[in-house]
Amino acid sequence: MKRILLALLTCFLASLAFSPQAAEPRQQPTEQERARTVYIFHQPIVMLQAKFGLTTPEERVLRIRNTLRNFTEADLREPLKIVPITRYNQQGRLIVMNGKPVMLLAQADLDEGDDLTLDQAAQRVLTRMEAQRTALRDQYDSGWLALSTLKTVAGVLALVLFWYGAWRSWRVVRRFYRRRILENRSWVPQRWRRFIGAIETRLYALLMILLGILAFYAWLSWVFSLFPWTRVWGASLGDWTIRVLRGIALSIASAFPGIMIVLIIFLITAFILKLLKVVLNQVEAGRLQLPGIHPETVGATRKLISVVVWLFALSAAYPFLPGANSLAFKGISVFFGLMLTLGSAGVMNHAMSGLVLIYSRALRKGDVIRVADNEGLVSEIGMLATKIITRENYVVTVPNAVVVSGKITNLSALNPEGGINLTVGVTIGYDTPWRQVHAMLELAAKRAAGIDLSVPPLVRQLGLMDWYISYELQVRLLPGQSLAAARNELHSHIQDVFNEFNIQIMSPNFVMQPEGAVMVAKENWYTAPATPPEGKTP
């Protein structure tokens, strides 16, 4: 392990030592700098800056290029050497190969801020050119090329075997999860195992695909490094991988403090919400009283506070999120903000209406209400809509904005015991004594099941119409009694009682004026089942 770490450290220091510096070939050269740079196999060697007489640096580069083309295979077998010379009244270092001059490096070719002596600069140039000479020498070595070809074929076979092994392992994993599902053997519940097994199988397949791509990338870089013509491409692929890995490592390291701050913010937020939940649970149970908060509004208050606190925490943590200052992150934020602005107008209207319903306590879960033409039991009061179970056992979803904008009749708000008031109406002609109608409606109420007889039935005369009187009977239902069932029961007994006393339930209308007055004689005012008050005779 120590040897491996030492080798990695040596490679890293070597990469720093031979990386381009101020007077070296530029990493992103301009057109003029590119014309002054000597390239061998697309690899920059040195950038010349000295001008000798009428010979410009660009012309010197062209002469060096032509000189390199004239070297033979025998010349490439001899190592490069540095010969100190004085040329054009300047100190210089001549690089020769097999006694033939290749390049002259003068003191004027170096920048003032180079911090390199002429010998140091010449040695760096020699090192780069020696690496390219080796590549050129291998280009003429048929044995080396044949061996590289065999290595390439072996690498292809190894790559194909790796891909085949990855595919086979994916099939084994897929069969394994299918067998676990059929045998019902897993620590994951069976109803989840079917879906989680498919997800795990696909994740493993994705992992194998990524490993296959990485293996192909490594194989391609290795093959390029075997041949002299493509060796520079192999080095470029390796350098790119190192740069990417180094950038990822630096990004992770730089993002770690921000992630820790975000984690601390969310932990503090979770603690605050936990404390608020304990307090609100006490309020909901009636053991604690807070001004403005009632037990029936605790649920909505808890959700509202949670949303506000989490939004505040997200706002505080946003600057510390990795990539928060990037243009992509800002673009996504603007996109979602635009979507919320355009699509939240109606949603916010319903949400605010829901808060109005909850905090005004106009209705609660379990109340029997009448909204527009919907009558039934409130099963849920959400942020956007209210759900009502009607007498047909249908679930009607009414948007909160519609509920708030209309009239809400709460039939059970004033009856905390659970019973609700039921009213039914009939219209009877003027020829029937009203006292008899009152007595018959009260008798029908006493006969009906589900009526709370501790509260006397109440009969009202709502209107004196042209040809009939409108009566209303109000009774109190027992707790838990269905409104629709009680109304049906009461209607049945009203018909039976009116039939027993030969009274027709109808709303008479006249085509022409009747010959006699439609009225009740005084001796018929207390017709059965009506009874006169004590001390009075009919």
mmCIF file of N, CA and C in Angstrom, residues 170 173-174 176-178 180-181 186 188-190 192-204:
data_model
loop_
_atom_site.group_PDB
_atom_site.id
_atom_site.type_symbol
_atom_site.label_atom_id
_atom_site.label_comp_id
_atom_site.label_asym_id
_atom_site.label_seq_id
_atom_site.Cartn_x
_atom_site.Cartn_y
_atom_site.Cartn_z
ATOM 1 N N TRP A 170 -26.449 -9.744 -14.784
ATOM 2 C CA TRP A 170 -27.765 -9.088 -14.727
ATOM 3 C C TRP A 170 -28.880 -10.119 -14.821
ATOM 4 N N VAL A 173 -29.161 -11.805 -11.446
ATOM 5 C CA VAL A 173 -29.829 -10.934 -10.475
ATOM 6 C C VAL A 173 -31.328 -10.886 -10.743
ATOM 7 N N ARG A 174 -31.725 -10.813 -12.005
ATOM 8 C CA ARG A 174 -33.152 -10.767 -12.321
ATOM 9 C C ARG A 174 -33.848 -12.057 -11.906
ATOM 10 N N PHE A 176 -32.884 -14.042 -9.550
ATOM 11 C CA PHE A 176 -32.857 -14.084 -8.095
ATOM 12 C C PHE A 176 -34.053 -13.334 -7.502
ATOM 13 N N TYR A 177 -34.307 -12.139 -7.997
ATOM 14 C CA TYR A 177 -35.417 -11.363 -7.455
ATOM 15 C C TYR A 177 -36.761 -11.976 -7.835
ATOM 16 N N ARG A 178 -36.870 -12.553 -9.023
ATOM 17 C CA ARG A 178 -38.109 -13.236 -9.391
ATOM 18 C C ARG A 178 -38.355 -14.425 -8.473
ATOM 19 N N ARG A 180 -37.265 -14.761 -5.381
ATOM 20 C CA ARG A 180 -37.613 -14.260 -4.059
ATOM 21 C C ARG A 180 -39.067 -13.814 -4.012
ATOM 22 N N ILE A 181 -39.568 -13.246 -5.109
ATOM 23 C CA ILE A 181 -40.969 -12.829 -5.155
ATOM 24 C C ILE A 181 -41.890 -14.041 -5.117
ATOM 25 N N SER A 186 -38.340 -12.598 1.937
ATOM 26 C CA SER A 186 -37.641 -11.324 1.926
ATOM 27 C C SER A 186 -38.019 -10.558 3.183
ATOM 28 N N VAL A 188 -38.459 -7.486 3.045
ATOM 29 C CA VAL A 188 -39.367 -6.465 2.524
ATOM 30 C C VAL A 188 -40.757 -7.074 2.404
ATOM 31 N N PRO A 189 -41.852 -6.369 2.808
ATOM 32 C CA PRO A 189 -43.206 -6.918 2.659
ATOM 33 C C PRO A 189 -43.490 -7.338 1.225
ATOM 34 N N GLN A 190 -44.306 -8.389 1.082
ATOM 35 C CA GLN A 190 -44.567 -8.976 -0.229
ATOM 36 C C GLN A 190 -45.229 -7.983 -1.174
ATOM 37 N N TRP A 192 -44.696 -4.945 -1.417
ATOM 38 C CA TRP A 192 -43.681 -4.014 -1.931
ATOM 39 C C TRP A 192 -42.596 -4.744 -2.715
ATOM 40 N N ARG A 193 -42.410 -6.046 -2.422
ATOM 41 C CA ARG A 193 -41.304 -6.784 -3.019
ATOM 42 C C ARG A 193 -41.383 -6.807 -4.534
ATOM 43 N N ARG A 194 -42.617 -6.886 -5.068
ATOM 44 C CA ARG A 194 -42.775 -6.973 -6.519
ATOM 45 C C ARG A 194 -42.251 -5.718 -7.205
ATOM 46 N N PHE A 195 -42.535 -4.546 -6.609
ATOM 47 C CA PHE A 195 -42.112 -3.289 -7.232
ATOM 48 C C PHE A 195 -40.649 -2.989 -6.936
ATOM 49 N N ILE A 196 -40.233 -3.226 -5.675
ATOM 50 C CA ILE A 196 -38.842 -2.943 -5.315
ATOM 51 C C ILE A 196 -37.892 -3.865 -6.055
ATOM 52 N N GLY A 197 -38.297 -5.152 -6.255
ATOM 53 C CA GLY A 197 -37.441 -6.069 -7.004
ATOM 54 C C GLY A 197 -37.209 -5.595 -8.425
ATOM 55 N N ALA A 198 -38.264 -5.086 -9.078
ATOM 56 C CA ALA A 198 -38.095 -4.559 -10.438
ATOM 57 C C ALA A 198 -37.181 -3.344 -10.445
ATOM 58 N N ILE A 199 -37.307 -2.484 -9.431
ATOM 59 C CA ILE A 199 -36.457 -1.292 -9.369
ATOM 60 C C ILE A 199 -34.996 -1.690 -9.145
ATOM 61 N N GLU A 200 -34.764 -2.633 -8.234
ATOM 62 C CA GLU A 200 -33.396 -3.070 -7.972
ATOM 63 C C GLU A 200 -32.773 -3.726 -9.201
ATOM 64 N N THR A 201 -33.566 -4.499 -9.939
ATOM 65 C CA THR A 201 -33.050 -5.130 -11.152
ATOM 66 C C THR A 201 -32.639 -4.081 -12.178
ATOM 67 N N ARG A 202 -33.451 -3.062 -12.338
ATOM 68 C CA ARG A 202 -33.123 -2.004 -13.305
ATOM 69 C C ARG A 202 -31.927 -1.168 -12.838
ATOM 70 N N LEU A 203 -31.826 -0.948 -11.540
ATOM 71 C CA LEU A 203 -30.659 -0.227 -11.030
ATOM 72 C C LEU A 203 -29.380 -1.030 -11.277
ATOM 73 N N TYR A 204 -29.441 -2.341 -11.090
ATOM 74 C CA TYR A 204 -28.260 -3.174 -11.362
ATOM 75 C C TYR A 204 -27.921 -3.143 -12.852
#
